[in-house]
CSV table of N, CA and C in Angstrom, one decimal:
chain,number,residue,atom,x,y,z
A,1,ASP,N,20.4,74.9,82.0
A,1,ASP,CA,19.2,75.7,82.0
A,1,ASP,C,19.6,77.2,81.8
A,2,GLY,N,20.5,77.5,81.0
A,2,GLY,CA,20.9,78.8,80.8
A,2,GLY,C,21.6,79.5,81.9
A,3,VAL,N,22.2,78.8,82.9
A,3,VAL,CA,22.9,79.3,84.0
A,3,VAL,C,24.4,79.5,83.6
A,4,GLU,N,24.9,80.7,83.8
A,4,GLU,CA,26.3,80.9,83.5
A,4,GLU,C,27.1,80.9,84.8
A,5,MET,N,28.2,80.3,84.7
A,5,MET,CA,29.0,80.2,85.9
A,5,MET,C,30.4,80.8,85.7
A,6,ILE,N,30.8,81.6,86.7
A,6,ILE,CA,32.1,82.2,86.6
A,6,ILE,C,33.1,81.5,87.5
A,7,ILE,N,34.2,81.1,87.0
A,7,ILE,CA,35.2,80.4,87.8
A,7,ILE,C,36.4,81.2,87.8
A,8,LYS,N,36.9,81.6,89.0
A,8,LYS,CA,38.1,82.3,89.2
A,8,LYS,C,39.2,81.4,89.7
A,9,VAL,N,40.3,81.5,89.1
A,9,VAL,CA,41.5,80.7,89.5
A,9,VAL,C,42.6,81.6,90.0
A,10,PHE,N,43.1,81.4,91.2
A,10,PHE,CA,44.2,82.2,91.7
A,10,PHE,C,45.4,81.3,91.8
A,11,ILE,N,46.5,81.8,91.2
A,11,ILE,CA,47.7,81.0,91.2
A,11,ILE,C,48.7,81.7,92.1
A,12,ALA,N,49.2,81.0,93.2
A,12,ALA,CA,50.2,81.5,94.1
A,12,ALA,C,51.5,81.1,93.6
A,13,GLN,N,52.5,82.0,93.7
A,13,GLN,CA,53.8,81.7,93.3
A,13,GLN,C,54.8,82.2,94.4
A,14,LYS,N,55.7,81.3,94.9
A,14,LYS,CA,56.7,81.7,95.8
A,14,LYS,C,57.9,82.2,95.1
A,15,ARG,N,58.4,83.3,95.6
A,15,ARG,CA,59.6,83.9,95.0
A,15,ARG,C,60.5,84.3,96.1
A,16,LYS,N,61.8,84.0,95.8
A,16,LYS,CA,62.8,84.5,96.8
A,16,LYS,C,63.0,86.0,96.7
A,17,LEU,N,63.4,86.6,97.8
A,17,LEU,CA,63.6,88.0,97.8
A,17,LEU,C,64.9,88.3,97.0
A,18,ARG,N,64.8,89.4,96.2
A,18,ARG,CA,66.0,89.7,95.4
A,18,ARG,C,66.1,91.2,95.3
A,19,GLU,N,67.2,91.7,94.8
A,19,GLU,CA,67.4,93.1,94.6
A,19,GLU,C,66.3,93.8,93.8
A,20,GLY,N,65.8,94.9,94.2
A,20,GLY,CA,64.8,95.6,93.5
A,20,GLY,C,63.4,95.3,94.1
A,21,ASP,N,63.2,94.3,94.9
A,21,ASP,CA,61.9,94.0,95.5
A,21,ASP,C,61.6,95.0,96.6
A,22,LYS,N,60.4,95.2,96.8
A,22,LYS,CA,60.0,96.3,97.8
A,22,LYS,C,59.5,95.6,99.1
A,23,MET,N,60.0,96.1,100.2
A,23,MET,CA,59.5,95.6,101.5
A,23,MET,C,59.0,96.7,102.4
A,24,SER,N,58.3,96.4,103.4
A,24,SER,CA,57.7,97.4,104.3
A,24,SER,C,57.5,96.8,105.7
A,25,GLY,N,57.7,97.7,106.7
A,25,GLY,CA,57.4,97.3,108.1
A,25,GLY,C,55.9,97.8,108.3
A,26,ARG,N,55.5,97.8,109.6
A,26,ARG,CA,54.2,98.2,109.9
A,26,ARG,C,54.1,99.7,110.3
A,27,HIS,N,55.1,100.4,110.1
A,27,HIS,CA,55.1,101.8,110.5
A,27,HIS,C,55.4,102.8,109.3
A,28,GLY,N,55.2,102.3,108.1
A,28,GLY,CA,55.4,103.1,106.9
A,28,GLY,C,56.9,103.2,106.5
A,29,ASN,N,57.7,102.3,107.1
A,29,ASN,CA,59.1,102.2,106.7
A,29,ASN,C,59.4,101.3,105.6
A,30,LYS,N,59.0,101.8,104.4
A,30,LYS,CA,59.1,100.9,103.2
A,30,LYS,C,60.5,101.2,102.5
A,31,GLY,N,60.9,100.3,101.7
A,31,GLY,CA,62.2,100.5,101.0
A,31,GLY,C,62.4,99.4,100.0
A,32,VAL,N,63.4,99.6,99.2
A,32,VAL,CA,63.7,98.6,98.1
A,32,VAL,C,65.0,97.9,98.6
A,33,VAL,N,65.0,96.6,98.3
A,33,VAL,CA,66.1,95.7,98.6
A,33,VAL,C,67.3,96.1,97.7
A,34,SER,N,68.4,96.5,98.3
A,34,SER,CA,69.5,97.0,97.5
A,34,SER,C,70.6,95.9,97.3
A,35,LYS,N,70.7,95.0,98.2
A,35,LYS,CA,71.7,93.9,98.1
A,35,LYS,C,71.3,92.7,98.9
A,36,VAL,N,71.5,91.5,98.4
A,36,VAL,CA,71.2,90.3,99.1
A,36,VAL,C,72.6,89.6,99.2
A,37,LEU,N,72.9,89.3,100.5
A,37,LEU,CA,74.2,88.7,100.8
A,37,LEU,C,74.0,87.3,101.3
A,38,PRO,N,75.0,86.4,101.2
A,38,PRO,CA,74.8,85.1,101.8
A,38,PRO,C,74.9,85.3,103.4
A,39,MET,N,74.2,84.4,104.1
A,39,MET,CA,74.1,84.5,105.6
A,39,MET,C,75.4,84.7,106.3
A,40,GLU,N,76.5,84.0,105.8
A,40,GLU,CA,77.8,84.0,106.4
A,40,GLU,C,78.5,85.4,106.3
A,41,ASP,N,78.0,86.2,105.3
A,41,ASP,CA,78.6,87.6,105.1
A,41,ASP,C,77.9,88.6,105.9
A,42,MET,N,76.7,88.3,106.5
A,42,MET,CA,76.0,89.3,107.2
A,42,MET,C,76.6,89.5,108.6
A,43,PRO,N,76.4,90.7,109.1
A,43,PRO,CA,76.9,91.0,110.5
A,43,PRO,C,76.2,90.0,111.5
A,44,TYR,N,76.9,89.7,112.6
A,44,TYR,CA,76.3,88.8,113.6
A,44,TYR,C,76.5,89.3,115.0
A,45,LEU,N,75.6,88.8,115.8
A,45,LEU,CA,75.6,89.2,117.3
A,45,LEU,C,76.7,88.4,118.0
A,46,GLU,N,76.9,88.7,119.2
A,46,GLU,CA,78.0,88.1,120.0
A,46,GLU,C,77.8,86.6,120.2
A,47,ASP,N,76.5,86.1,120.1
A,47,ASP,CA,76.2,84.7,120.3
A,47,ASP,C,76.2,84.0,118.9
A,48,GLY,N,76.6,84.7,117.8
A,48,GLY,CA,76.7,84.1,116.5
A,48,GLY,C,75.5,84.2,115.7
A,49,THR,N,74.4,84.8,116.2
A,49,THR,CA,73.1,84.9,115.4
A,49,THR,C,73.3,86.0,114.3
A,50,PRO,N,73.1,85.6,113.0
A,50,PRO,CA,73.3,86.6,112.0
A,50,PRO,C,72.1,87.6,111.9
A,51,VAL,N,72.3,88.8,111.4
A,51,VAL,CA,71.2,89.7,111.2
A,51,VAL,C,70.5,89.3,109.8
A,52,ASP,N,69.2,89.4,109.8
A,52,ASP,CA,68.5,89.0,108.6
A,52,ASP,C,68.4,90.2,107.6
A,53,VAL,N,67.9,91.3,108.1
A,53,VAL,CA,67.7,92.5,107.3
A,53,VAL,C,68.4,93.7,108.0
A,54,MET,N,69.0,94.6,107.1
A,54,MET,CA,69.6,95.8,107.7
A,54,MET,C,68.8,97.0,107.0
A,55,LEU,N,68.4,97.9,107.9
A,55,LEU,CA,67.7,99.1,107.4
A,55,LEU,C,68.6,100.3,107.5
A,56,ASN,N,68.4,101.3,106.6
A,56,ASN,CA,69.2,102.5,106.7
A,56,ASN,C,68.6,103.4,107.8
A,57,PRO,N,69.4,103.8,108.8
A,57,PRO,CA,68.9,104.5,109.9
A,57,PRO,C,68.4,105.9,109.5
A,58,LEU,N,68.8,106.4,108.3
A,58,LEU,CA,68.4,107.8,107.9
A,58,LEU,C,66.9,107.8,107.6
A,59,GLY,N,66.3,106.6,107.4
A,59,GLY,CA,64.8,106.6,107.2
A,59,GLY,C,64.0,106.8,108.4
A,60,VAL,N,64.5,106.8,109.6
A,60,VAL,CA,63.7,106.9,110.8
A,60,VAL,C,63.4,108.4,111.0
A,61,PRO,N,64.4,109.3,111.1
A,61,PRO,CA,64.0,110.7,111.4
A,61,PRO,C,63.3,111.4,110.2
A,62,SER,N,63.7,111.0,109.0
A,62,SER,CA,63.0,111.7,107.8
A,62,SER,C,61.6,111.4,107.7
A,63,ARG,N,61.2,110.1,108.1
A,63,ARG,CA,59.7,109.8,108.0
A,63,ARG,C,59.0,109.9,109.4
A,64,MET,N,59.8,110.2,110.4
A,64,MET,CA,59.3,110.4,111.7
A,64,MET,C,58.4,109.2,112.2
A,65,ASN,N,58.9,108.0,111.9
A,65,ASN,CA,58.1,106.8,112.4
A,65,ASN,C,59.0,106.1,113.5
A,66,VAL,N,58.9,106.7,114.7
A,66,VAL,CA,59.7,106.1,115.8
A,66,VAL,C,59.1,104.8,116.2
A,67,GLY,N,57.9,104.5,115.8
A,67,GLY,CA,57.3,103.2,116.2
A,67,GLY,C,58.1,102.0,115.8
A,68,GLN,N,58.8,102.1,114.6
A,68,GLN,CA,59.6,101.0,114.2
A,68,GLN,C,60.7,100.7,115.1
A,69,VAL,N,61.3,101.8,115.7
A,69,VAL,CA,62.4,101.6,116.7
A,69,VAL,C,61.9,100.9,118.0
A,70,LEU,N,60.7,101.4,118.4
A,70,LEU,CA,60.1,100.8,119.6
A,70,LEU,C,59.7,99.4,119.4
A,71,GLU,N,59.2,99.0,118.2
A,71,GLU,CA,58.9,97.7,117.9
A,71,GLU,C,60.1,96.8,117.8
A,72,LEU,N,61.2,97.3,117.3
A,72,LEU,CA,62.5,96.6,117.2
A,72,LEU,C,63.0,96.3,118.6
A,73,HIS,N,63.0,97.3,119.5
A,73,HIS,CA,63.5,97.1,120.9
A,73,HIS,C,62.6,96.1,121.7
A,74,LEU,N,61.3,96.4,121.6
A,74,LEU,CA,60.3,95.6,122.4
A,74,LEU,C,60.3,94.1,121.9
A,75,GLY,N,60.4,94.0,120.6
A,75,GLY,CA,60.5,92.6,120.0
A,75,GLY,C,61.7,91.8,120.4
A,76,MET,N,62.8,92.5,120.5
A,76,MET,CA,64.1,91.8,120.9
A,76,MET,C,64.0,91.4,122.4
A,77,ALA,N,63.5,92.3,123.2
A,77,ALA,CA,63.4,92.0,124.7
A,77,ALA,C,62.4,90.8,124.8
A,78,ALA,N,61.3,90.9,124.1
A,78,ALA,CA,60.3,89.8,124.2
A,78,ALA,C,60.8,88.5,123.7
A,79,LYS,N,61.7,88.5,122.7
A,79,LYS,CA,62.3,87.3,122.2
A,79,LYS,C,63.2,86.7,123.2
A,80,ILE,N,64.0,87.5,123.8
A,80,ILE,CA,65.0,87.0,124.8
A,80,ILE,C,64.2,86.4,126.0
A,81,LEU,N,63.2,87.1,126.4
A,81,LEU,CA,62.4,86.7,127.6
A,81,LEU,C,61.4,85.5,127.3
A,82,GLY,N,61.3,85.2,126.0
A,82,GLY,CA,60.3,84.2,125.6
A,82,GLY,C,58.9,84.6,125.8
A,83,LYS,N,58.6,85.9,125.7
A,83,LYS,CA,57.2,86.4,125.9
A,83,LYS,C,56.6,86.8,124.5
A,84,LYS,N,55.3,86.8,124.5
A,84,LYS,CA,54.6,87.5,123.4
A,84,LYS,C,54.1,88.8,123.9
A,85,VAL,N,54.2,89.8,123.1
A,85,VAL,CA,53.8,91.2,123.5
A,85,VAL,C,52.7,91.7,122.5
A,86,VAL,N,51.6,92.1,123.1
A,86,VAL,CA,50.5,92.7,122.3
A,86,VAL,C,50.3,94.1,122.9
A,87,THR,N,50.5,95.1,122.0
A,87,THR,CA,50.4,96.5,122.5
A,87,THR,C,49.5,97.3,121.6
A,88,PRO,N,48.6,98.1,122.1
A,88,PRO,CA,47.8,98.9,121.2
A,88,PRO,C,48.6,100.0,120.6
A,89,ILE,N,48.2,100.6,119.5
A,89,ILE,CA,49.0,101.5,118.7
A,89,ILE,C,49.3,102.8,119.4
A,90,PHE,N,48.3,103.5,120.0
A,90,PHE,CA,48.6,104.8,120.5
A,90,PHE,C,48.7,104.8,122.1
A,91,ASP,N,48.2,103.8,122.7
A,91,ASP,CA,48.3,103.7,124.2
A,91,ASP,C,49.0,102.4,124.6
A,92,GLY,N,50.2,102.2,124.0
A,92,GLY,CA,50.9,100.9,124.2
A,92,GLY,C,52.0,101.1,125.2
A,93,ALA,N,53.0,100.3,125.0
A,93,ALA,CA,54.2,100.3,126.0
A,93,ALA,C,54.9,101.7,125.9
A,94,ASN,N,55.2,102.2,127.1
A,94,ASN,CA,55.9,103.5,127.2
A,94,ASN,C,57.4,103.1,127.4
A,95,SER,N,58.2,104.2,127.4
A,95,SER,CA,59.7,104.0,127.5
A,95,SER,C,60.0,103.3,128.9
A,96,GLU,N,59.3,103.5,129.9
A,96,GLU,CA,59.6,102.9,131.2
A,96,GLU,C,59.3,101.4,131.1
A,97,ASP,N,58.2,101.0,130.5
A,97,ASP,CA,57.9,99.6,130.3
A,97,ASP,C,59.1,98.9,129.5
A,98,ILE,N,59.5,99.6,128.5
A,98,ILE,CA,60.6,99.0,127.6
A,98,ILE,C,61.9,98.9,128.4
A,99,GLN,N,62.2,99.9,129.2
A,99,GLN,CA,63.4,99.9,130.0
A,99,GLN,C,63.4,98.7,131.0
A,100,ASN,N,62.2,98.5,131.6
A,100,ASN,CA,62.0,97.4,132.5
A,100,ASN,C,62.2,96.0,131.8
A,101,MET,N,61.7,95.9,130.6
A,101,MET,CA,61.9,94.7,129.8
A,101,MET,C,63.4,94.5,129.5
A,102,PHE,N,64.1,95.6,129.1
A,102,PHE,CA,65.5,95.5,128.9
A,102,PHE,C,66.3,95.0,130.1
A,103,LYS,N,65.9,95.5,131.2
A,103,LYS,CA,66.6,95.0,132.5
A,103,LYS,C,66.3,93.5,132.7
A,104,ASP,N,65.0,93.1,132.6
A,104,ASP,CA,64.7,91.7,132.8
A,104,ASP,C,65.4,90.8,131.8
A,105,ALA,N,65.6,91.3,130.5
A,105,ALA,CA,66.2,90.5,129.5
A,105,ALA,C,67.7,90.5,129.5
A,106,GLY,N,68.3,91.4,130.4
A,106,GLY,CA,69.7,91.5,130.5
A,106,GLY,C,70.4,92.3,129.4
A,107,MET,N,69.6,93.2,128.8
A,107,MET,CA,70.0,94.0,127.7
A,107,MET,C,70.6,95.3,128.2
A,108,LYS,N,71.4,96.0,127.3
A,108,LYS,CA,71.9,97.4,127.7
A,108,LYS,C,70.7,98.3,127.7
A,109,PRO,N,70.8,99.4,128.5
A,109,PRO,CA,69.7,100.4,128.6
A,109,PRO,C,69.4,101.0,127.2
A,110,THR,N,70.3,101.1,126.3
A,110,THR,CA,70.1,101.7,125.0
A,110,THR,C,69.4,100.7,124.1
A,111,GLY,N,69.4,99.4,124.4
A,111,GLY,CA,68.7,98.4,123.6
A,111,GLY,C,69.6,98.1,122.4
A,112,LYS,N,70.8,98.5,122.4
A,112,LYS,CA,71.7,98.2,121.2
A,112,LYS,C,72.7,97.1,121.6
A,113,PHE,N,73.2,96.5,120.5
A,113,PHE,CA,74.1,95.4,120.6
A,113,PHE,C,75.4,95.6,119.9
A,114,THR,N,76.4,94.8,120.2
A,114,THR,CA,77.7,94.8,119.5
A,114,THR,C,77.6,93.8,118.4
A,115,LEU,N,77.9,94.3,117.2
A,115,LEU,CA,77.9,93.4,116.0
A,115,LEU,C,79.3,93.2,115.5
A,116,THR,N,79.5,92.1,114.8
A,116,THR,CA,80.7,91.8,114.2
A,116,THR,C,80.5,91.7,112.7
A,117,ASP,N,81.4,92.3,111.9
A,117,ASP,CA,81.3,92.2,110.4
A,117,ASP,C,81.5,90.8,110.0
A,118,GLY,N,80.5,90.2,109.2
A,118,GLY,CA,80.6,88.9,108.7
A,118,GLY,C,81.7,88.6,107.7
A,119,ILE,N,82.2,89.7,107.0
A,119,ILE,CA,83.2,89.5,106.0
A,119,ILE,C,84.6,89.7,106.6
A,120,THR,N,84.8,90.7,107.4
A,120,THR,CA,86.2,91.0,107.9
A,120,THR,C,86.4,90.3,109.3
A,121,GLY,N,85.3,90.0,110.0
A,121,GLY,CA,85.4,89.4,111.3
A,121,GLY,C,85.8,90.4,112.4
A,122,LYS,N,85.8,91.7,112.1
A,122,LYS,CA,86.1,92.8,113.0
A,122,LYS,C,84.8,93.3,113.6
A,123,LYS,N,84.8,93.7,114.9
A,123,LYS,CA,83.6,94.3,115.6
A,123,LYS,C,83.5,95.7,115.1
A,124,PHE,N,82.2,96.1,115.0
A,124,PHE,CA,81.9,97.5,114.6
A,124,PHE,C,82.2,98.4,115.8
A,125,GLU,N,82.7,99.6,115.6
A,125,GLU,CA,83.0,100.5,116.7
A,125,GLU,C,81.9,100.8,117.6
A,126,ASP,N,80.7,101.2,117.0
A,126,ASP,CA,79.6,101.6,117.8
A,126,ASP,C,78.6,100.4,117.9
A,127,ASP,N,77.8,100.5,119.0
A,127,ASP,CA,76.7,99.5,119.1
A,127,ASP,C,75.6,99.9,118.2
A,128,ILE,N,74.9,98.9,117.8
A,128,ILE,CA,73.8,99.0,116.7
A,128,ILE,C,72.5,98.5,117.2
A,129,ALA,N,71.4,99.2,116.9
A,129,ALA,CA,70.1,98.8,117.3
A,129,ALA,C,69.7,97.5,116.5
A,130,VAL,N,69.5,96.4,117.2
A,130,VAL,CA,69.2,95.1,116.6
A,130,VAL,C,67.9,94.7,117.3
A,131,GLY,N,67.0,94.1,116.6
A,131,GLY,CA,65.8,93.6,117.2
A,131,GLY,C,64.9,92.8,116.3
A,132,VAL,N,63.7,92.5,116.8
A,132,VAL,CA,62.8,91.6,116.1
A,132,VAL,C,61.7,92.6,115.6
A,133,MET,N,61.4,92.5,114.3
A,133,MET,CA,60.4,93.4,113.7
A,133,MET,C,59.7,92.7,112.5
A,134,TYR,N,58.4,92.9,112.4
A,134,TYR,CA,57.7,92.3,111.2
A,134,TYR,C,58.1,93.1,110.0
A,135,MET,N,58.4,92.4,109.0
A,135,MET,CA,58.7,92.9,107.6
A,135,MET,C,57.8,92.2,106.6
A,136,LEU,N,57.2,92.9,105.7
A,136,LEU,CA,56.4,92.4,104.7
A,136,LEU,C,57.0,92.6,103.3
A,137,LYS,N,56.9,91.6,102.5
A,137,LYS,CA,57.3,91.7,101.1
A,137,LYS,C,56.1,92.2,100.3
A,138,LEU,N,56.2,93.4,99.7
A,138,LEU,CA,55.1,94.0,99.0
A,138,LEU,C,55.0,93.3,97.6
A,139,SER,N,53.9,93.5,96.9
A,139,SER,CA,53.7,92.9,95.6
A,139,SER,C,54.5,93.6,94.5
A,140,HIS,N,55.2,94.7,94.8
A,140,HIS,CA,56.1,95.4,93.8
A,140,HIS,C,57.4,94.6,93.7
A,141,MET,N,57.4,93.6,92.8
A,141,MET,CA,58.6,92.8,92.6
A,141,MET,C,59.3,93.1,91.3
A,142,ILE,N,60.6,93.1,91.3
A,142,ILE,CA,61.4,93.5,90.2
A,142,ILE,C,61.1,92.6,88.9
A,143,ASP,N,60.8,91.4,89.1
A,143,ASP,CA,60.5,90.5,88.0
A,143,ASP,C,59.3,91.0,87.2
A,144,ASP,N,58.3,91.6,87.9
A,144,ASP,CA,57.1,92.1,87.3
A,144,ASP,C,57.4,93.5,86.7
A,145,LYS,N,58.3,94.2,87.2
A,145,LYS,CA,58.5,95.6,86.8
A,145,LYS,C,59.5,95.7,85.7
A,146,MET,N,60.4,94.8,85.5
A,146,MET,CA,61.5,94.9,84.6
A,146,MET,C,60.9,94.9,83.2
A,147,HIS,N,61.4,95.8,82.4
A,147,HIS,CA,60.9,96.0,81.0
A,147,HIS,C,62.0,96.7,80.2
A,148,GLY,N,62.1,96.3,79.0
A,148,GLY,CA,63.1,97.0,78.0
A,148,GLY,C,62.6,96.8,76.6
A,149,ARG,N,63.1,97.7,75.7
A,149,ARG,CA,62.7,97.6,74.3
A,149,ARG,C,63.8,98.1,73.5
A,150,SER,N,63.9,97.6,72.3
A,150,SER,CA,64.8,98.2,71.3
A,150,SER,C,64.1,98.9,70.3
A,151,ILE,N,63.1,98.3,69.7
A,151,ILE,CA,62.2,99.0,68.7
A,151,ILE,C,60.7,98.7,69.1
A,152,GLY,N,59.8,99.6,68.8
A,152,GLY,CA,58.4,99.4,69.1
A,152,GLY,C,57.6,100.6,68.6
A,153,PRO,N,56.3,100.6,69.0
A,153,PRO,CA,55.4,101.6,68.4
A,153,PRO,C,55.8,103.0,69.0
A,154,TYR,N,55.5,104.0,68.1
A,154,TYR,CA,55.7,105.4,68.5
A,154,TYR,C,54.3,106.1,68.4
A,155,SER,N,54.2,107.2,69.1
A,155,SER,CA,53.0,108.1,69.0
A,155,SER,C,53.1,108.8,67.6
A,156,LEU,N,52.0,108.9,66.9
A,156,LEU,CA,52.0,109.6,65.6
A,156,LEU,C,52.1,111.1,65.8
A,157,ILE,N,51.6,111.6,66.9
A,157,ILE,CA,51.7,113.0,67.1
A,157,ILE,C,53.0,113.5,67.6
A,158,THR,N,53.6,112.9,68.6
A,158,THR,CA,54.8,113.4,69.3
A,158,THR,C,56.1,112.7,68.8
A,159,GLN,N,55.9,111.6,68.1
A,159,GLN,CA,57.0,110.7,67.6
A,159,GLN,C,57.9,110.2,68.8
A,160,GLN,N,57.2,110.1,70.0
A,160,GLN,CA,57.8,109.6,71.2
A,160,GLN,C,57.4,108.1,71.4
A,161,PRO,N,58.1,107.3,72.0
A,161,PRO,CA,57.6,105.9,72.3
A,161,PRO,C,56.4,105.9,73.1
A,162,LEU,N,55.5,105.0,72.9
A,162,LEU,CA,54.3,104.9,73.6
A,162,LEU,C,54.6,104.6,75.1
A,163,ARG,N,53.7,104.9,76.0
A,163,ARG,CA,53.9,104.8,77.4
A,163,ARG,C,53.5,103.5,77.9
A,164,GLY,N,54.3,102.9,78.8
A,164,GLY,CA,53.9,101.7,79.6
A,164,GLY,C,54.4,100.4,79.0
A,165,LYS,N,54.5,99.4,79.9
A,165,LYS,CA,55.0,98.1,79.6
A,165,LYS,C,54.0,97.3,78.8
A,166,ALA,N,52.7,97.5,79.0
A,166,ALA,CA,51.6,96.8,78.3
A,166,ALA,C,51.6,97.2,76.8
A,167,ASN,N,52.0,98.4,76.5
A,167,ASN,CA,52.0,98.9,75.1
A,167,ASN,C,53.3,98.7,74.5
A,168,ASN,N,54.2,97.9,75.1
A,168,ASN,CA,55.6,97.8,74.6
A,168,ASN,C,56.3,99.2,74.5
A,169,GLY,N,56.0,100.0,75.4
A,169,GLY,CA,56.5,101.4,75.4
A,169,GLY,C,57.9,101.5,75.9
A,170,GLY,N,58.4,102.7,75.8
A,170,GLY,CA,59.8,102.9,76.3
A,170,GLY,C,59.9,104.1,77.2
A,171,GLN,N,61.1,104.4,77.6
A,171,GLN,CA,61.3,105.5,78.5
A,171,GLN,C,61.4,106.8,77.7
A,172,ARG,N,60.7,107.8,78.0
A,172,ARG,CA,60.8,109.1,77.3
A,172,ARG,C,62.0,109.9,77.8
A,173,PHE,N,62.6,110.6,76.9
A,173,PHE,CA,63.7,111.5,77.2
A,173,PHE,C,63.4,112.9,76.7
A,174,GLY,N,63.3,113.8,77.6
A,174,GLY,CA,63.1,115.2,77.2
A,174,GLY,C,64.5,115.9,77.2
A,175,GLU,N,64.4,117.3,77.2
A,175,GLU,CA,65.6,118.1,77.2
A,175,GLU,C,66.4,117.9,78.5
A,176,MET,N,65.6,117.9,79.6
A,176,MET,CA,66.3,117.8,80.9
A,176,MET,C,67.0,116.5,81.1
A,177,GLU,N,66.5,115.4,80.6
A,177,GLU,CA,67.2,114.1,80.8
A,177,GLU,C,68.3,113.8,79.8
A,178,ALA,N,68.2,114.4,78.6
A,178,ALA,CA,69.2,114.0,77.6
A,178,ALA,C,70.5,114.8,77.8
């Protein structure tokens, strides 16, 4: 009867994490995966539990997102105690609450642990902050971003390669880059 129907199809695809993929925590601590190692090469705790993800500590003070450190510590204490913790964003657990959870969980007051290098088998000199934290894989994946060209269209005006992956474009080089 002249009725038009629109059908949308969404295709989900599972991909393993790889170098160049972007990840983020819940506190603005985003970053790009720089290296993926086999589990046996990752540093591990005294009980043999390997670390899943390692973050650069220089990202904490530069972005001033201390919430990620609090989530890390609180998450680890909750995991050891077998508890679930729900805390509001601005009026949540304070340092005294976290210290009490550390004590109950049998953790050091700093919330740090001794790690052993998975490759050499030697213990690291300093204790390291290890914990449980939500990490999200963002849709910026390297397989979608990778692009290269040898020949392709040029702009008639500037004689530079067109811009963008969709136009089969290339990387422009000016005086400063060349």
